[in-house]
Amino acid sequence: MTAGDVLVIGGTSDARQICQQLDAAGVGYTLSVATPTGQQLAGNIRGQVRCGRLELGEMVAWLQQNRTRWVIDASHPYADVVSRNIAHACEQAQVLLSRYQRPEQVPDLTHPLLFYVASLEAACEQARELGERILLTTGSKDLARWRAGLPGKTLLARVLPVPDVVAQCAALGFGVGDIFALCGPFSAEFNAAFYRQYRVEVMITKASGAEGGYLEKIEPALAAGIPCIVITRPQTVVVGEERLDSQDAFSRRLRRWLATQ
């Protein structure tokens, strides 16, 4: 098998574990990541790594040029635009597509201080009424939108410890006391101490699952009386047997795929 036969998409811990399974099975593949940070997180996998975003047309061309037979979309659960482009590209290139999406943790959890919203804009609307010091644990991609949506609020950005990300925060007006460059996930004890130390009044997050330390963020905040706003996941475009929700499910799908080669 060549490195173009299988394409894994995503700079996530899920994608890295999928690559490790492919390594163990002796499958040639390419891991496609959008940023140098994703490339670093890939670690010492055996497959090829390509770095850089692919638009729809570029993705179709890549699949066709490499005669790709299987695409595994292991991008972040909230990378909705990416997943839709992948689905369209696979349809045009007539390539098998599987979607790996980590399960949610306690999706039906309820609490008077727990608010589920469907968008960043709805989160801003909710947060305006709840407090002044707002902790963002939603990544760095949308910091400008948070700034625009929550004017006058003190925003605390917990982001990856990457120079470009820190520089982005500074350019958006986050001061040295507002930027927390840390690599999670974190324990509930760490988060509880963090909330106390930095006087967090509202915490905003995503339903990132166990891999993102979701409950470890939510539970200590609620215990401390801190309102939590959770942006819910977008619907996946892949359904049925090609939608995989665990590494075991991927292992079974890999065995079936190998049996057809």
Coordinates of C-alpha atoms in Angstrom, one line a residue:
M1 CA 0.0 0.0 0.0
T2 CA 1.1 3.5 -0.7
A3 CA 0.8 6.6 1.5
G4 CA -2.0 7.9 -0.7
D5 CA -4.2 4.8 -0.4
V6 CA -5.6 6.0 3.0
L7 CA -6.1 9.6 4.1
V8 CA -6.6 10.5 7.7
I9 CA -7.8 14.0 8.4
G10 CA -7.4 15.8 11.7
G11 CA -4.8 17.1 14.1
T12 CA -6.6 15.6 17.1
S13 CA -5.7 13.0 19.7
D14 CA -8.3 10.8 18.0
A15 CA -6.5 11.0 14.6
R16 CA -3.2 10.1 16.3
Q17 CA -4.7 7.0 17.8
I18 CA -6.2 6.0 14.4
C19 CA -2.8 6.4 12.8
Q20 CA -1.3 4.2 15.5
Q21 CA -3.8 1.5 14.6
L22 CA -3.0 1.8 11.0
D23 CA 0.7 1.6 11.9
A24 CA 0.1 -1.6 13.8
A25 CA -1.8 -3.1 10.8
G26 CA 1.0 -2.2 8.4
V27 CA -1.3 0.2 6.4
G28 CA 0.3 3.0 4.4
Y29 CA -1.4 6.3 4.9
T30 CA -1.1 10.1 4.9
L31 CA -2.2 12.2 7.9
S32 CA -3.5 15.6 6.8
V33 CA -3.4 18.4 9.4
A34 CA -4.3 22.1 9.0
T35 CA -1.6 23.7 11.1
P36 CA 2.0 23.1 12.4
T37 CA 0.4 22.6 15.9
G38 CA -1.5 19.6 14.5
Q39 CA 1.7 18.3 13.0
Q40 CA 3.5 18.5 16.3
L41 CA 0.6 16.7 18.1
A42 CA 0.9 13.8 15.5
G43 CA 4.0 12.7 17.3
N44 CA 6.1 9.8 15.9
I45 CA 3.6 8.1 13.6
R46 CA 4.9 6.2 10.7
G47 CA 2.7 7.6 8.0
Q48 CA 3.4 10.7 5.9
V49 CA 2.1 14.0 7.3
R50 CA 1.0 16.8 5.1
C51 CA 0.4 20.2 6.6
G52 CA -1.9 22.9 5.3
R53 CA -5.6 23.5 4.7
L54 CA -7.2 22.0 1.6
E55 CA -10.1 23.7 -0.1
L56 CA -12.7 21.5 -1.8
G57 CA -11.2 21.5 -5.2
E58 CA -7.7 20.9 -3.8
M59 CA -9.0 18.0 -1.8
V60 CA -10.7 16.4 -4.8
A61 CA -7.5 16.8 -6.8
W62 CA -5.4 15.3 -4.0
L63 CA -7.7 12.2 -3.7
Q64 CA -7.6 11.7 -7.5
Q65 CA -3.9 12.2 -7.9
N66 CA -3.1 9.8 -5.1
R67 CA -5.8 7.3 -6.0
T68 CA -7.0 7.3 -2.5
R69 CA -9.4 4.5 -1.6
W70 CA -10.4 5.4 2.0
V71 CA -10.7 8.7 3.8
I72 CA -11.1 8.8 7.6
D73 CA -12.4 12.1 8.8
A74 CA -11.1 12.4 12.4
S75 CA -11.2 16.2 12.5
H76 CA -12.5 18.0 15.6
P77 CA -16.2 17.5 16.4
Y78 CA -16.8 21.2 15.8
A79 CA -14.9 21.4 12.4
D80 CA -18.3 21.4 10.6
V81 CA -17.1 23.2 7.5
V82 CA -14.1 20.9 7.2
S83 CA -16.2 17.8 7.5
R84 CA -18.7 19.0 4.9
N85 CA -15.9 19.7 2.4
I86 CA -14.5 16.3 3.0
A87 CA -17.8 14.7 2.4
H88 CA -18.3 16.6 -0.9
A89 CA -14.8 15.8 -2.0
C90 CA -15.2 12.1 -1.4
E91 CA -18.5 12.1 -3.2
Q92 CA -16.9 13.8 -6.2
A93 CA -13.9 11.6 -6.2
Q94 CA -16.0 8.5 -5.4
V95 CA -13.9 7.6 -2.4
L96 CA -15.1 5.7 0.7
L97 CA -15.5 8.0 3.7
S98 CA -15.7 7.1 7.4
R99 CA -16.3 9.7 10.1
Y100 CA -14.7 9.2 13.5
Q101 CA -16.3 11.3 16.2
R102 CA -15.6 10.9 19.8
P103 CA -18.7 10.3 22.0
E104 CA -20.1 13.1 24.1
Q105 CA -20.0 12.9 27.9
V106 CA -23.4 13.0 29.7
P107 CA -25.2 14.8 26.9
D108 CA -28.4 14.9 29.0
L109 CA -26.7 16.5 32.0
T110 CA -28.9 19.2 33.5
H111 CA -28.3 21.9 36.1
P112 CA -29.8 25.3 36.8
L113 CA -26.4 26.9 36.0
L114 CA -25.8 24.8 32.8
F115 CA -26.8 26.4 29.6
Y116 CA -26.7 24.6 26.2
V117 CA -26.6 26.8 23.1
A118 CA -26.2 26.1 19.4
S119 CA -23.8 28.8 18.3
L120 CA -21.1 31.3 19.4
E121 CA -23.6 34.1 19.0
A122 CA -26.1 32.5 21.3
A123 CA -23.3 31.9 23.8
C124 CA -22.5 35.6 23.8
E125 CA -26.1 36.5 24.3
Q126 CA -26.3 34.2 27.3
A127 CA -23.0 35.2 28.8
R128 CA -23.8 38.9 28.7
E129 CA -26.4 38.4 31.4
L130 CA -24.3 36.1 33.7
G131 CA -21.1 37.8 34.6
E132 CA -18.1 40.0 33.8
R133 CA -15.1 37.7 34.0
I134 CA -15.6 35.1 31.3
L135 CA -13.3 32.1 30.7
L136 CA -13.1 30.8 27.2
T137 CA -12.1 27.2 26.8
T138 CA -13.1 26.9 23.1
G139 CA -9.8 27.3 21.4
S140 CA -8.1 30.2 19.6
K141 CA -9.9 30.1 16.2
D142 CA -12.8 32.3 17.1
L143 CA -11.2 34.8 19.6
A144 CA -12.0 37.7 17.4
R145 CA -15.6 36.8 17.3
W146 CA -15.7 36.4 21.1
R147 CA -14.2 39.9 21.3
A148 CA -16.8 41.4 19.0
G149 CA -19.7 39.5 20.7
L150 CA -18.7 40.4 24.3
P151 CA -17.6 44.0 24.3
G152 CA -16.8 45.4 27.7
K153 CA -16.4 42.0 29.3
T154 CA -13.1 40.7 30.8
L155 CA -12.3 37.7 28.6
L156 CA -9.8 35.0 29.8
A157 CA -8.5 32.9 27.0
R158 CA -7.2 29.4 27.8
V159 CA -5.3 28.4 24.6
L160 CA -2.5 26.1 23.5
P161 CA 1.0 27.2 24.4
V162 CA 2.0 27.9 20.8
P163 CA 3.8 31.2 19.9
D164 CA 1.5 32.1 17.0
V165 CA -1.5 31.6 19.2
V166 CA -0.2 33.7 22.0
A167 CA 0.7 36.4 19.4
Q168 CA -2.8 36.2 18.0
C169 CA -4.3 36.7 21.5
A170 CA -2.1 39.8 22.1
A171 CA -3.0 41.3 18.7
L172 CA -6.7 41.0 19.7
G173 CA -6.1 42.9 22.9
F174 CA -5.7 40.1 25.5
G175 CA -3.3 41.3 28.1
V176 CA -0.7 39.2 30.0
G177 CA -3.3 38.6 32.7
D178 CA -5.9 37.3 30.2
I179 CA -3.8 34.7 28.3
F180 CA -3.3 31.3 29.7
A181 CA -1.2 29.2 27.4
L182 CA -1.6 25.7 28.7
C183 CA -1.9 22.2 27.2
G184 CA -4.9 20.2 28.5
P185 CA -6.9 18.3 29.3
F186 CA -6.8 19.2 33.0
S187 CA -8.0 17.5 36.1
A188 CA -11.1 18.7 38.0
E189 CA -8.8 19.7 40.9
F190 CA -6.7 21.9 38.6
N191 CA -9.8 23.5 37.1
A192 CA -11.3 24.2 40.5
A193 CA -8.1 26.0 41.6
F194 CA -7.9 27.8 38.3
Y195 CA -11.5 29.1 38.6
R196 CA -10.8 30.4 42.2
Q197 CA -7.4 31.9 41.4
Y198 CA -8.6 33.9 38.4
R199 CA -12.1 34.7 39.8
V200 CA -14.0 33.2 36.9
E201 CA -17.6 34.2 36.8
V202 CA -18.7 32.4 33.6
M203 CA -17.1 29.5 31.9
I204 CA -17.8 28.8 28.2
T205 CA -16.8 25.5 26.6
K206 CA -17.8 22.9 24.0
A207 CA -19.0 19.3 24.4
S208 CA -15.6 18.0 23.7
G209 CA -15.9 14.6 25.3
A210 CA -13.6 12.8 27.6
E211 CA -10.6 13.6 25.4
G212 CA -11.2 17.3 26.0
G213 CA -11.8 17.0 29.7
Y214 CA -15.4 18.0 29.4
L215 CA -16.7 16.8 32.8
E216 CA -13.5 18.0 34.6
K217 CA -14.3 21.5 33.4
I218 CA -18.1 21.4 34.0
E219 CA -18.4 19.7 37.4
P220 CA -16.0 22.0 39.5
A221 CA -17.5 25.1 37.9
L222 CA -21.1 24.1 38.8
A223 CA -19.9 23.1 42.3
A224 CA -18.5 26.6 42.7
G225 CA -21.7 28.2 41.5
I226 CA -20.1 29.3 38.2
P227 CA -22.5 29.3 35.3
C228 CA -21.4 27.1 32.4
I229 CA -22.3 27.7 28.7
V230 CA -21.9 24.7 26.4
I231 CA -21.9 25.1 22.7
T232 CA -23.5 21.9 21.4
R233 CA -22.0 19.9 18.5
P234 CA -23.1 20.3 14.9
Q235 CA -24.8 17.3 13.3
T236 CA -22.5 15.0 11.5
V237 CA -22.8 14.5 7.7
V238 CA -21.9 10.8 7.8
V239 CA -24.4 8.4 9.3
G240 CA -24.9 4.6 9.5
E241 CA -22.0 2.1 9.7
E242 CA -19.4 4.6 8.5
R243 CA -20.0 6.8 11.6
L244 CA -17.5 5.5 14.2
D245 CA -17.6 6.6 17.8
S246 CA -14.8 4.7 19.5
Q247 CA -11.3 3.4 18.8
D248 CA -12.8 -0.1 19.0
A249 CA -15.3 0.7 16.4
F250 CA -12.5 2.0 14.2
S251 CA -10.6 -1.2 14.8
R252 CA -13.5 -3.3 13.6
R253 CA -14.0 -1.1 10.5
L254 CA -10.3 -1.4 9.7
R255 CA -10.5 -5.2 9.9
R256 CA -13.4 -5.2 7.5
W257 CA -11.6 -2.8 5.1
L258 CA -8.4 -4.9 5.1
A259 CA -10.5 -8.0 4.3
T260 CA -11.6 -6.4 1.1
Q261 CA -8.1 -5.5 -0.1

